[in-house]
Structure formats: structure tokens, C-alpha cells
């Protein structure tokens, strides 16, 4: 689906994780100090994502954000509503989601992944998008996570004790 927000147009689609892994690259700052902007891959984090996906319930519905690169030769066919691209290892630059992409690739099973693809971004626009995504989001407060762990029935004994103590402070004046 083509989407326009403000001055930008992008496409939303779903790709099998194997195709995603075969067509995406990262430009890490450590490997390309002049133009690179991504952090280095944390292999343990990627492995954790793979294990999570392989558990059966493990779903990761948040979209991977990509920027089409020249090797993709990206083309949207308005008549069929299909987005076509070349199967090249550097078709897409990962703006957000490198650990998810690599984790999906490490998983035993292939999964369908929501993807957002920008086309014809400059390097400056790619960097700005990366900064916006990684600086404007706010983490969930720890006390809310404690409540959610209880509701999801995943809290540890230590977390349950902390939760009870916090509840006491919230309900008892003495």
C-alpha cells in the first residue's frame, strides 16, 4: 500500500523473513565511519529474538523500516498494487529493525514481517529518520512494566514482592 505522510511517501507491505534477510544491509558507524549511522549488531539480542519467534507465541508485529537503494530498482505497479524489487543483498538499507531482521533470519521458521519501505531518500534523510525513530520514542516506566508482568502472569517471585511493596506504599499512609 502506498502511504503519504507530509512530504514523504512510503510503502507498507509484508515480506517473508527469508527474503527480508537476503535483501537488506546495515551501514554500521564502526564499519563506515564517514557515512555509517547504525550501531553494531548485538548477536545475543538477535539470537534472543530468534528464540522468541521459535517458541510459537513469539510475535513481533512492529514494522521494519527500510530505505530502497539503487540495486533494488524499486517499482510500484499502480494497476496491480504490487511493489517490485531486485533480489540483491544491498537492495534495502535497514533504518530501524536490524536486530529483528537478523533474529528472524536465525529463527528456524520463516515468518511474515510487516515492512515500511521509503524510496529515494538522501543519506541525510535516512540519518534523520534513524534519529527520529531512536530519540523520540519514550520507554515504558519500570513501575508500569511491573504491573504488566503481573497481568501477563510472567512476574518472578522477586518482582511479585516488589509489586506488593509498591502497592503497600500506594495504599497505606503509615
PDB file of C-alpha atoms in Angstrom:
ATOM      1  CA  UNK A   1       0.000   0.000   0.000  1.00  0.00           C
ATOM      2  CA  UNK A   2       1.383   3.419  -0.859  1.00  0.00           C
ATOM      3  CA  UNK A   3       1.147   5.880   2.041  1.00  0.00           C
ATOM      4  CA  UNK A   4       1.770   9.622   2.038  1.00  0.00           C
ATOM      5  CA  UNK A   5       2.502  11.486   5.267  1.00  0.00           C
ATOM      6  CA  UNK A   6       3.507  15.107   4.924  1.00  0.00           C
ATOM      7  CA  UNK A   7       6.160  15.344   2.220  1.00  0.00           C
ATOM      8  CA  UNK A   8       7.060  11.671   2.372  1.00  0.00           C
ATOM      9  CA  UNK A   9       5.680   8.707   0.507  1.00  0.00           C
ATOM     10  CA  UNK A  10       6.408   5.166   1.574  1.00  0.00           C
ATOM     11  CA  UNK A  11       5.022   1.693   1.037  1.00  0.00           C
ATOM     12  CA  UNK A  12       3.704  -0.777   3.595  1.00  0.00           C
ATOM     13  CA  UNK A  13       3.882  -4.462   2.815  1.00  0.00           C
ATOM     14  CA  UNK A  14       4.585  -7.875   4.262  1.00  0.00           C
ATOM     15  CA  UNK A  15       7.674  -9.864   3.310  1.00  0.00           C
ATOM     16  CA  UNK A  16       8.770 -13.373   4.253  1.00  0.00           C
ATOM     17  CA  UNK A  17      11.672 -13.112   6.686  1.00  0.00           C
ATOM     18  CA  UNK A  18      13.999 -15.062   4.373  1.00  0.00           C
ATOM     19  CA  UNK A  19      13.528 -12.518   1.547  1.00  0.00           C
ATOM     20  CA  UNK A  20      13.958  -9.677   4.012  1.00  0.00           C
ATOM     21  CA  UNK A  21      17.256 -11.096   5.280  1.00  0.00           C
ATOM     22  CA  UNK A  22      18.501 -11.735   1.726  1.00  0.00           C
ATOM     23  CA  UNK A  23      17.868  -8.178   0.519  1.00  0.00           C
ATOM     24  CA  UNK A  24      18.802  -5.965   3.493  1.00  0.00           C
ATOM     25  CA  UNK A  25      22.054  -4.455   4.684  1.00  0.00           C
ATOM     26  CA  UNK A  26      23.198  -2.256   7.548  1.00  0.00           C
ATOM     27  CA  UNK A  27      25.666   0.593   7.294  1.00  0.00           C
ATOM     28  CA  UNK A  28      27.278   0.481  10.728  1.00  0.00           C
ATOM     29  CA  UNK A  29      29.158   3.514  12.007  1.00  0.00           C
ATOM     30  CA  UNK A  30      32.069   1.366  13.177  1.00  0.00           C
ATOM     31  CA  UNK A  31      32.470  -0.185   9.718  1.00  0.00           C
ATOM     32  CA  UNK A  32      31.851   3.046   7.778  1.00  0.00           C
ATOM     33  CA  UNK A  33      32.864   5.994   9.999  1.00  0.00           C
ATOM     34  CA  UNK A  34      32.155   8.582   7.300  1.00  0.00           C
ATOM     35  CA  UNK A  35      28.586   7.705   6.302  1.00  0.00           C
ATOM     36  CA  UNK A  36      27.528   4.823   8.576  1.00  0.00           C
ATOM     37  CA  UNK A  37      24.940   5.507  11.253  1.00  0.00           C
ATOM     38  CA  UNK A  38      23.745   2.155  12.638  1.00  0.00           C
ATOM     39  CA  UNK A  39      25.108   0.568  15.795  1.00  0.00           C
ATOM     40  CA  UNK A  40      26.909  -2.774  15.616  1.00  0.00           C
ATOM     41  CA  UNK A  41      24.811  -5.909  15.640  1.00  0.00           C
ATOM     42  CA  UNK A  42      24.346  -7.472  19.090  1.00  0.00           C
ATOM     43  CA  UNK A  43      24.343 -11.165  18.164  1.00  0.00           C
ATOM     44  CA  UNK A  44      22.895 -12.211  21.532  1.00  0.00           C
ATOM     45  CA  UNK A  45      19.939  -9.868  21.063  1.00  0.00           C
ATOM     46  CA  UNK A  46      19.334 -11.267  17.556  1.00  0.00           C
ATOM     47  CA  UNK A  47      19.530 -14.828  18.947  1.00  0.00           C
ATOM     48  CA  UNK A  48      17.014 -13.903  21.681  1.00  0.00           C
ATOM     49  CA  UNK A  49      14.603 -12.662  19.001  1.00  0.00           C
ATOM     50  CA  UNK A  50      15.046 -15.904  17.022  1.00  0.00           C
ATOM     51  CA  UNK A  51      14.356 -17.986  20.132  1.00  0.00           C
ATOM     52  CA  UNK A  52      11.304 -15.853  20.909  1.00  0.00           C
ATOM     53  CA  UNK A  53       9.921 -16.370  17.387  1.00  0.00           C
ATOM     54  CA  UNK A  54      10.592 -20.109  17.558  1.00  0.00           C
ATOM     55  CA  UNK A  55       8.651 -20.526  20.832  1.00  0.00           C
ATOM     56  CA  UNK A  56       5.385 -20.448  18.909  1.00  0.00           C
ATOM     57  CA  UNK A  57       3.714 -17.474  20.584  1.00  0.00           C
ATOM     58  CA  UNK A  58       6.623 -15.191  19.805  1.00  0.00           C
ATOM     59  CA  UNK A  59       5.279 -12.480  17.522  1.00  0.00           C
ATOM     60  CA  UNK A  60       6.969  -9.239  16.577  1.00  0.00           C
ATOM     61  CA  UNK A  61       4.325  -7.134  14.810  1.00  0.00           C
ATOM     62  CA  UNK A  62       6.255  -3.863  14.626  1.00  0.00           C
ATOM     63  CA  UNK A  63       7.382  -2.882  11.139  1.00  0.00           C
ATOM     64  CA  UNK A  64      10.935  -2.967   9.865  1.00  0.00           C
ATOM     65  CA  UNK A  65      11.817   0.426   8.347  1.00  0.00           C
ATOM     66  CA  UNK A  66      13.834   0.268   5.122  1.00  0.00           C
ATOM     67  CA  UNK A  67      15.237   2.667   2.569  1.00  0.00           C
ATOM     68  CA  UNK A  68      15.333   1.341  -1.002  1.00  0.00           C
ATOM     69  CA  UNK A  69      18.795   1.610  -2.521  1.00  0.00           C
ATOM     70  CA  UNK A  70      19.656   1.786  -6.249  1.00  0.00           C
ATOM     71  CA  UNK A  71      20.238  -2.011  -6.586  1.00  0.00           C
ATOM     72  CA  UNK A  72      16.577  -2.564  -5.608  1.00  0.00           C
ATOM     73  CA  UNK A  73      15.300  -0.875  -8.780  1.00  0.00           C
ATOM     74  CA  UNK A  74      12.086  -0.351  -6.810  1.00  0.00           C
ATOM     75  CA  UNK A  75       8.919  -0.049  -8.878  1.00  0.00           C
ATOM     76  CA  UNK A  76       5.299   0.274  -7.726  1.00  0.00           C
ATOM     77  CA  UNK A  77       2.718  -1.008 -10.200  1.00  0.00           C
ATOM     78  CA  UNK A  78      -0.458   1.022  -9.623  1.00  0.00           C
ATOM     79  CA  UNK A  79      -2.631  -1.385 -11.611  1.00  0.00           C
ATOM     80  CA  UNK A  80      -1.738  -4.493  -9.618  1.00  0.00           C
ATOM     81  CA  UNK A  81      -0.821  -2.753  -6.360  1.00  0.00           C
ATOM     82  CA  UNK A  82       2.456  -4.661  -6.260  1.00  0.00           C
ATOM     83  CA  UNK A  83       5.873  -3.416  -5.285  1.00  0.00           C
ATOM     84  CA  UNK A  84       8.685  -4.978  -7.294  1.00  0.00           C
ATOM     85  CA  UNK A  85      12.373  -5.012  -6.488  1.00  0.00           C
ATOM     86  CA  UNK A  86      15.529  -6.904  -7.386  1.00  0.00           C
ATOM     87  CA  UNK A  87      16.699  -9.669  -5.100  1.00  0.00           C
ATOM     88  CA  UNK A  88      20.072  -8.111  -4.272  1.00  0.00           C
ATOM     89  CA  UNK A  89      21.832  -8.233  -0.860  1.00  0.00           C
ATOM     90  CA  UNK A  90      22.003  -4.412  -0.817  1.00  0.00           C
ATOM     91  CA  UNK A  91      18.524  -3.627  -2.165  1.00  0.00           C
ATOM     92  CA  UNK A  92      17.487  -2.089   1.140  1.00  0.00           C
ATOM     93  CA  UNK A  93      19.240  -0.226   3.911  1.00  0.00           C
ATOM     94  CA  UNK A  94      17.798  -1.026   7.332  1.00  0.00           C
ATOM     95  CA  UNK A  95      16.803   2.210   9.066  1.00  0.00           C
ATOM     96  CA  UNK A  96      15.153   0.507  12.042  1.00  0.00           C
ATOM     97  CA  UNK A  97      14.986  -3.175  12.909  1.00  0.00           C
ATOM     98  CA  UNK A  98      18.393  -4.688  12.225  1.00  0.00           C
ATOM     99  CA  UNK A  99      18.204  -6.966  15.275  1.00  0.00           C
ATOM    100  CA  UNK A 100      14.729  -8.145  14.307  1.00  0.00           C
ATOM    101  CA  UNK A 101      15.817  -8.838  10.706  1.00  0.00           C
ATOM    102  CA  UNK A 102      18.838 -10.848  11.831  1.00  0.00           C
ATOM    103  CA  UNK A 103      16.820 -12.554  14.553  1.00  0.00           C
ATOM    104  CA  UNK A 104      14.130 -13.574  12.058  1.00  0.00           C
ATOM    105  CA  UNK A 105      16.871 -14.952   9.824  1.00  0.00           C
ATOM    106  CA  UNK A 106      18.322 -17.015  12.683  1.00  0.00           C
ATOM    107  CA  UNK A 107      14.908 -18.465  13.560  1.00  0.00           C
ATOM    108  CA  UNK A 108      14.144 -21.996  12.446  1.00  0.00           C
ATOM    109  CA  UNK A 109      10.923 -20.954  10.767  1.00  0.00           C
ATOM    110  CA  UNK A 110      10.279 -18.190   8.287  1.00  0.00           C
ATOM    111  CA  UNK A 111       7.680 -15.635   9.324  1.00  0.00           C
ATOM    112  CA  UNK A 112       5.864 -12.867   7.513  1.00  0.00           C
ATOM    113  CA  UNK A 113       7.159  -9.466   8.587  1.00  0.00           C
ATOM    114  CA  UNK A 114       5.482  -6.044   8.308  1.00  0.00           C
ATOM    115  CA  UNK A 115       7.757  -3.677   6.402  1.00  0.00           C
ATOM    116  CA  UNK A 116       7.781   0.040   5.565  1.00  0.00           C
ATOM    117  CA  UNK A 117       9.854   0.978   2.513  1.00  0.00           C
ATOM    118  CA  UNK A 118      10.933   4.520   1.739  1.00  0.00           C
ATOM    119  CA  UNK A 119      12.248   5.264  -1.728  1.00  0.00           C
ATOM    120  CA  UNK A 120      14.692   7.868  -2.993  1.00  0.00           C
ATOM    121  CA  UNK A 121      15.779   9.155   0.410  1.00  0.00           C
ATOM    122  CA  UNK A 122      19.059  11.013   0.615  1.00  0.00           C
ATOM    123  CA  UNK A 123      21.657   9.873   3.150  1.00  0.00           C
ATOM    124  CA  UNK A 124      20.748  12.927   5.247  1.00  0.00           C
ATOM    125  CA  UNK A 125      17.065  11.910   5.208  1.00  0.00           C
ATOM    126  CA  UNK A 126      17.952   8.317   6.140  1.00  0.00           C
ATOM    127  CA  UNK A 127      20.011   9.579   9.080  1.00  0.00           C
ATOM    128  CA  UNK A 128      17.251  11.962  10.184  1.00  0.00           C
ATOM    129  CA  UNK A 129      14.681   9.163  10.077  1.00  0.00           C
ATOM    130  CA  UNK A 130      17.007   6.943  12.132  1.00  0.00           C
ATOM    131  CA  UNK A 131      17.459   9.724  14.707  1.00  0.00           C
ATOM    132  CA  UNK A 132      13.721  10.456  14.875  1.00  0.00           C
ATOM    133  CA  UNK A 133      12.861   6.799  15.432  1.00  0.00           C
ATOM    134  CA  UNK A 134      15.565   6.283  18.039  1.00  0.00           C
ATOM    135  CA  UNK A 135      15.233   9.516  20.028  1.00  0.00           C
ATOM    136  CA  UNK A 136      11.560  10.468  20.017  1.00  0.00           C
ATOM    137  CA  UNK A 137      10.205   7.226  21.463  1.00  0.00           C
ATOM    138  CA  UNK A 138       9.887   7.006  25.235  1.00  0.00           C
ATOM    139  CA  UNK A 139      10.353   3.769  27.153  1.00  0.00           C
ATOM    140  CA  UNK A 140       7.574   2.401  29.328  1.00  0.00           C
ATOM    141  CA  UNK A 141       8.157   3.332  33.015  1.00  0.00           C
ATOM    142  CA  UNK A 142       9.510   0.434  35.119  1.00  0.00           C
ATOM    143  CA  UNK A 143       6.568   0.592  37.543  1.00  0.00           C
ATOM    144  CA  UNK A 144       4.122   0.088  34.657  1.00  0.00           C
ATOM    145  CA  UNK A 145       6.153  -2.894  33.428  1.00  0.00           C
ATOM    146  CA  UNK A 146       5.903  -4.374  36.914  1.00  0.00           C
ATOM    147  CA  UNK A 147       2.098  -4.096  36.754  1.00  0.00           C
ATOM    148  CA  UNK A 148       2.009  -5.552  33.251  1.00  0.00           C
ATOM    149  CA  UNK A 149       4.188  -8.515  34.249  1.00  0.00           C
ATOM    150  CA  UNK A 150       1.644  -9.395  36.940  1.00  0.00           C
ATOM    151  CA  UNK A 151      -1.223  -9.169  34.446  1.00  0.00           C
ATOM    152  CA  UNK A 152       0.674 -11.275  31.893  1.00  0.00           C
ATOM    153  CA  UNK A 153       1.442 -13.834  34.624  1.00  0.00           C
ATOM    154  CA  UNK A 154       5.189 -13.644  33.941  1.00  0.00           C
ATOM    155  CA  UNK A 155       6.481 -11.886  37.056  1.00  0.00           C
ATOM    156  CA  UNK A 156       9.201 -13.533  39.103  1.00  0.00           C
ATOM    157  CA  UNK A 157       8.947 -14.051  42.869  1.00  0.00           C
ATOM    158  CA  UNK A 158      11.195 -11.011  43.438  1.00  0.00           C
ATOM    159  CA  UNK A 159       9.026  -8.880  41.133  1.00  0.00           C
ATOM    160  CA  UNK A 160       5.875 -10.060  42.936  1.00  0.00           C
ATOM    161  CA  UNK A 161       7.383  -8.999  46.255  1.00  0.00           C
ATOM    162  CA  UNK A 162       8.356  -5.586  44.859  1.00  0.00           C
ATOM    163  CA  UNK A 163       4.881  -5.191  43.410  1.00  0.00           C
ATOM    164  CA  UNK A 164       3.297  -5.920  46.805  1.00  0.00           C
ATOM    165  CA  UNK A 165       5.634  -3.413  48.498  1.00  0.00           C
ATOM    166  CA  UNK A 166       4.789  -0.714  45.921  1.00  0.00           C
ATOM    167  CA  UNK A 167       1.088  -1.418  46.426  1.00  0.00           C
ATOM    168  CA  UNK A 168       1.500  -1.012  50.187  1.00  0.00           C
ATOM    169  CA  UNK A 169       3.203   2.371  49.740  1.00  0.00           C
ATOM    170  CA  UNK A 170       0.421   3.446  47.402  1.00  0.00           C
ATOM    171  CA  UNK A 171      -2.423   2.409  49.716  1.00  0.00           C
ATOM    172  CA  UNK A 172      -1.112   2.864  53.295  1.00  0.00           C
ATOM    173  CA  UNK A 173      -0.298   6.284  54.701  1.00  0.00           C
ATOM    174  CA  UNK A 174       1.757   4.856  57.566  1.00  0.00           C
TER     175      UNK A 174
END
